[in-house]
Coordinates of C-alpha atoms and ligand atoms in Angstrom, one line a residue:
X1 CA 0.0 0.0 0.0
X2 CA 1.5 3.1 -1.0
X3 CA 1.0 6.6 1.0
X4 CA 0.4 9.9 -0.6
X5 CA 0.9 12.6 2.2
X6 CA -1.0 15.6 1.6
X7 CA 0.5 18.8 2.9
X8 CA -1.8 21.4 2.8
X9 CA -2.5 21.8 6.2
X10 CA 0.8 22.7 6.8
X11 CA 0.7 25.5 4.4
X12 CA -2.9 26.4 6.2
X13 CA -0.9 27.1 9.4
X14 CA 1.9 29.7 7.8
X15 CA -1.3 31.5 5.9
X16 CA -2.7 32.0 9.3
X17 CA 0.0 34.7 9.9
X18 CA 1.0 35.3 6.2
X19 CA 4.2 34.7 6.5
X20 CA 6.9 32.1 5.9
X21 CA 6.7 29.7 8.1
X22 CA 5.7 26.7 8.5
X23 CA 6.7 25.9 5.3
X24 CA 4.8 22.7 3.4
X25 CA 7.9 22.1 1.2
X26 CA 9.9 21.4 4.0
X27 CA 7.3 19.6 5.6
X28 CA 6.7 17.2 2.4
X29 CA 10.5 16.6 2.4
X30 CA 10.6 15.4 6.2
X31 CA 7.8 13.0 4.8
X32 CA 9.6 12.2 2.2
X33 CA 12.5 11.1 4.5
X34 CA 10.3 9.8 6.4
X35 CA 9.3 6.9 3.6
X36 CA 5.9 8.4 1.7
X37 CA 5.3 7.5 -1.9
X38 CA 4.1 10.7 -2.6
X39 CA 3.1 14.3 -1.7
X40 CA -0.5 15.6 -2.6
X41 CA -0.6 19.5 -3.1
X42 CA -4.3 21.2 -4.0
X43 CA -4.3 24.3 -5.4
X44 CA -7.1 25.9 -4.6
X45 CA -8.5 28.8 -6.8
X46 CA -8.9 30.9 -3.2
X47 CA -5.1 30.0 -2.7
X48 CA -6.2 29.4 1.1
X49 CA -3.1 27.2 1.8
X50 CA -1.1 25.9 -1.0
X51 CA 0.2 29.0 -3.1
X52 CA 1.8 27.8 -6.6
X53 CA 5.4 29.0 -5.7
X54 CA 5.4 25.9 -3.2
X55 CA 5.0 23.8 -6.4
X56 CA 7.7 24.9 -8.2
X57 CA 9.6 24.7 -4.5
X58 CA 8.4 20.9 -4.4
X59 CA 9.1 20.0 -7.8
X60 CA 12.6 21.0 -7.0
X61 CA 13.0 19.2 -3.7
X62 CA 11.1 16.2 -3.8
X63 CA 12.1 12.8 -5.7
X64 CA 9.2 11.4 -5.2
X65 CA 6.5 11.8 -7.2
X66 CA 4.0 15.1 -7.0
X67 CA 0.5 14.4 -6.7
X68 CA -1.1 18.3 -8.0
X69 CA -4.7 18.4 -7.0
X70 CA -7.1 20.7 -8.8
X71 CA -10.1 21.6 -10.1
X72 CA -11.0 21.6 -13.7
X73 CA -10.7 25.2 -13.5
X74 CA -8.5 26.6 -16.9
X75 CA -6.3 29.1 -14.9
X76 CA -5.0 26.1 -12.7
X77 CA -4.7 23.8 -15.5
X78 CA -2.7 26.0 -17.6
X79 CA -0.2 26.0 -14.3
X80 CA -0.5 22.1 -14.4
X81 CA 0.4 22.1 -18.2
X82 CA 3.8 24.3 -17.2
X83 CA 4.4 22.0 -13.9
X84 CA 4.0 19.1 -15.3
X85 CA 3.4 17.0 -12.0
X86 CA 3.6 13.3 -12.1
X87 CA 0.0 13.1 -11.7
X88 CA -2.9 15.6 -11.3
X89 CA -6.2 14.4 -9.5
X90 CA -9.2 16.3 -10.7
X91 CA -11.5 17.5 -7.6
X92 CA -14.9 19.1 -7.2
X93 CA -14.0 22.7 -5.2
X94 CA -16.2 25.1 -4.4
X95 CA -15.4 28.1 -2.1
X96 CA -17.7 28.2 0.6
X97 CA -16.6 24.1 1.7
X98 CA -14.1 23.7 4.0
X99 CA -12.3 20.9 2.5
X100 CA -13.6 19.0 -0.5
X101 CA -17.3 17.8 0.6
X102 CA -18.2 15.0 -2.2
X103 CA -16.9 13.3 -5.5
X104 CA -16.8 14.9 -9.0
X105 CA -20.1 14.5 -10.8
X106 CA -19.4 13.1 -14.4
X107 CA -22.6 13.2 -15.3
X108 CA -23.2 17.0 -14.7
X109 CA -19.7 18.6 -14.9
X110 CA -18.1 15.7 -18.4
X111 CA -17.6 18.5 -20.7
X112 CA -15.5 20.9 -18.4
X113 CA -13.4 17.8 -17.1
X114 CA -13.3 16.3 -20.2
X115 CA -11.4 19.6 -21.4
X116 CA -9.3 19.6 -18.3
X117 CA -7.8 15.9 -19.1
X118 CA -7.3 16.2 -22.5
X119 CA -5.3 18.9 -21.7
X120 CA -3.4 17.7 -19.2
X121 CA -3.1 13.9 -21.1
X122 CA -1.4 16.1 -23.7
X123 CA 1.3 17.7 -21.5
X124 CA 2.0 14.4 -20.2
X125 CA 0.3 13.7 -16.7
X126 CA -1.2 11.1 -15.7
X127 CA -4.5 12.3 -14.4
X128 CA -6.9 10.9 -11.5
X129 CA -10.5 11.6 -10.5
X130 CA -11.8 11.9 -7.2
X131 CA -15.2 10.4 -7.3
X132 CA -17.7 8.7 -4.7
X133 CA -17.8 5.1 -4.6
X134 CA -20.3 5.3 -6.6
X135 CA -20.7 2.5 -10.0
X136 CA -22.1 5.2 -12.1
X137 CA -18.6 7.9 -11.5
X138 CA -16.9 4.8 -11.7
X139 CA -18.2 3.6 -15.2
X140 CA -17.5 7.5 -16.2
X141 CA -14.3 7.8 -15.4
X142 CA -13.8 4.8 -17.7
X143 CA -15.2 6.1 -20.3
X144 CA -13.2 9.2 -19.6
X145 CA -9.7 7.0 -20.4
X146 CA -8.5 8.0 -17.1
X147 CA -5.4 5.6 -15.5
X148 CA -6.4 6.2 -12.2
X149 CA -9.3 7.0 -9.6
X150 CA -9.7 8.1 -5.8
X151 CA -12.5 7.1 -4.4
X152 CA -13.8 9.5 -1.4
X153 CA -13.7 8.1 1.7
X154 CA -15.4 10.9 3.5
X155 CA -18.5 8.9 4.0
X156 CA -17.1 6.0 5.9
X157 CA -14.7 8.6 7.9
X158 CA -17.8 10.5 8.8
X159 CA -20.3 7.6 9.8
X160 CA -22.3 8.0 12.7
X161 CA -22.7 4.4 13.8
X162 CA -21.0 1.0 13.6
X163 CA -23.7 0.0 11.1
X164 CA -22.9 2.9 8.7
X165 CA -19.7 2.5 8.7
X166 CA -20.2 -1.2 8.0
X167 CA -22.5 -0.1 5.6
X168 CA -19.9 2.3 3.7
X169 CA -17.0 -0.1 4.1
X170 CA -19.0 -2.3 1.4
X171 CA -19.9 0.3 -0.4
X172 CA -15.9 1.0 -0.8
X173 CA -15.3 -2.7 -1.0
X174 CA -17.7 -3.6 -3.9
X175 CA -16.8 0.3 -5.7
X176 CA -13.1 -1.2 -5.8
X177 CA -13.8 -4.2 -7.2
X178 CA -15.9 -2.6 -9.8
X179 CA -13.3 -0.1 -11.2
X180 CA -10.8 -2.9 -10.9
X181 CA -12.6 -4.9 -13.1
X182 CA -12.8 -1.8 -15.4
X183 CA -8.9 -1.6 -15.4
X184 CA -8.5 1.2 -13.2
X185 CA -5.7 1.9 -10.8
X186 CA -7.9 2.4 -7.4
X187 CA -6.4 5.1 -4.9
X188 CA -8.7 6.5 -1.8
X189 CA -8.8 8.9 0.4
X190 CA -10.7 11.9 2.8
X191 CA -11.2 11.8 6.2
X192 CA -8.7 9.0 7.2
X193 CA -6.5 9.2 10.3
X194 CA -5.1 6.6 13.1
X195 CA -8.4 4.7 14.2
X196 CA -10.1 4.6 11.1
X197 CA -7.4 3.7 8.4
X198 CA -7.2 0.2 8.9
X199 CA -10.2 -0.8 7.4
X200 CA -9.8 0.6 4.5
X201 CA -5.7 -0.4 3.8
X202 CA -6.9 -3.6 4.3
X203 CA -9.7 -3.7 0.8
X204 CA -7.7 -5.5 -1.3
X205 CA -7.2 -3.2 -4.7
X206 CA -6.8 -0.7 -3.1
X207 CA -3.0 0.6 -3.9
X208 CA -3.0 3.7 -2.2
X209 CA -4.1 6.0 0.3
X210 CA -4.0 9.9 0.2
X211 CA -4.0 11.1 3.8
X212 CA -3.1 14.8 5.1
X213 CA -5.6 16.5 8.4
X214 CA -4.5 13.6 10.5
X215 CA -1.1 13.3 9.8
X216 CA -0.3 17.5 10.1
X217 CA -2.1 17.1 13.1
X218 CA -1.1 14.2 14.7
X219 CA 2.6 16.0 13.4
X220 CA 2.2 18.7 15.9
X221 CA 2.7 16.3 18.7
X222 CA 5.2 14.1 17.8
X223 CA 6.7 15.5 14.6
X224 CA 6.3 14.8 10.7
X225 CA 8.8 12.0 10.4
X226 CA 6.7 9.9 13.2
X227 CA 3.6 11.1 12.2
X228 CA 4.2 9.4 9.3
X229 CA 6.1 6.5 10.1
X230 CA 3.0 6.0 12.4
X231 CA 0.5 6.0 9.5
X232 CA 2.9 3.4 7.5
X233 CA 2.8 1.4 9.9
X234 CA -0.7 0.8 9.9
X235 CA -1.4 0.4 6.1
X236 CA 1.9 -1.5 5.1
X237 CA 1.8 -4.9 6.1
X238 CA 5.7 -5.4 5.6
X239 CA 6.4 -1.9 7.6
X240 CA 7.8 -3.4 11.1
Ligands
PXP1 N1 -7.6 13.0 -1.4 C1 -8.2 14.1 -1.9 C2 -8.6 14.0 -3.4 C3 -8.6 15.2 -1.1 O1 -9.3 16.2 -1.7 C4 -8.2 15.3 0.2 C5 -8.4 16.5 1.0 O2 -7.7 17.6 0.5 C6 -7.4 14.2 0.7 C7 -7.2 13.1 -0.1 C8 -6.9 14.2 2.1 O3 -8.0 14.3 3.0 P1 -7.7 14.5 4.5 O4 -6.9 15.8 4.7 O5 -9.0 14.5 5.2 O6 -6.8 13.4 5.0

């Protein structure tokens, strides 16, 4: 199981004050050290955490792969066209939410994504989709030619009781299997942190998780190279 460290929160913090520090570049290469597979970014249109000079700063530093998360928006395309990330994953944003509520809906918004991955395709990145477990988005984002997509695991993360989660568990279970069998690479992610996680590392097809709130938080305690070390540990079976 891979692990995608998103580092926005990080970046969150330092825009509190509006200055330099903390900085998420730095804190993307302590989880780099710290054995990650990747680093998520999103740049948001609002530029509430991430701003795009700590792309160009991450590009530089990092030798692992960049994860650039987006919407389909053409300003911050047109930045992922001249970055040229290993992989861009296409999110619904909208600037009241405070983090990103749902899935992308195919269905209603196929033309404007449509545009966004073609573009991108062309410039050479490999292009995700965040969508709800859902077989409809899943059968979509097929059709869309996409490599790879995330499925949102805010639902389970947010369940109210044991028989919800149980509920949404299956729901992520049989979604994997179905966009397996549709030759999809499966990532997840939303919502996951150090009680929940395990139940979801352990759906097989599942090849990696995107993770970021828990880790900057748990981070503050203990420190980014343990807060993720801690995390590996609990969705990599050959971690001890
Ligand atoms: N994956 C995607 C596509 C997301 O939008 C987010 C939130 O930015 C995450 C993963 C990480 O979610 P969290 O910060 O709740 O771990």
């Amino acid at each position: 199981m891979r692990l995608g460290v998103n580092v926005d929160h990080v970046a969150t913090i330092r825009q509190a004050r509006g200055g330099k520090v903390p900085d998420p570049v730095w804190a993307a290469a302590a989880a780099q050290q710290a054995g990650c597979d990747s680093i998520v970014c999103h740049l948001r249109e609002d530029r509430r955490h991430i701003q795009e000079r700590d792309l160009w700063a991450a590009k530089k530093v990092l030798t692992i792969p960049l994860n650039l998360e987006m919407g389909a928006h053409p300003d911050i395309v047109r930045i992922a066209c001249r970055l040229k990330p290993e992989r861009a994953t296409l999110v619904p944003e909208r600037r009241q939410e405070l983090t990103t509520e749902g899935g992308l809906n195919l269905k209603r918004e196929w033309s404007r994504v449509e545009r966004a991955v073609a573009r991108m395709r062309k410039a050479g990145i490999r292009v995700s989709l965040f969508i709800d477990p859902d077989p409809v988005q899943i059968a979509l984002a097929q059709k869309m030619e996409v490599p790879i997509v995330e499925l949102h695991t805010g639902s389970y993360a947010d369940a109210g009781s044991a028989a919800e989660r149980t509920r949404c568990l299956q729901q992520l279970k049989s979604s994997v299997r179905e966009a397996r069998s549709r030759g999809l690479i499966v990532a997840a992610g939303h919502g996951l942190d150090y009680d929940n996680v395990r139940a979801v590392a352990a759906i097989e097809g599942i090849e990696e998780l995107n993770i970021g709130f828990s880790i900057v938080a748990r981070a503050i305690g203990v420190g980014i190279h343990q807060a993720v070390r801690e995390m590996i540990g609990l969705i990599r079976e050959d971690s001890s």
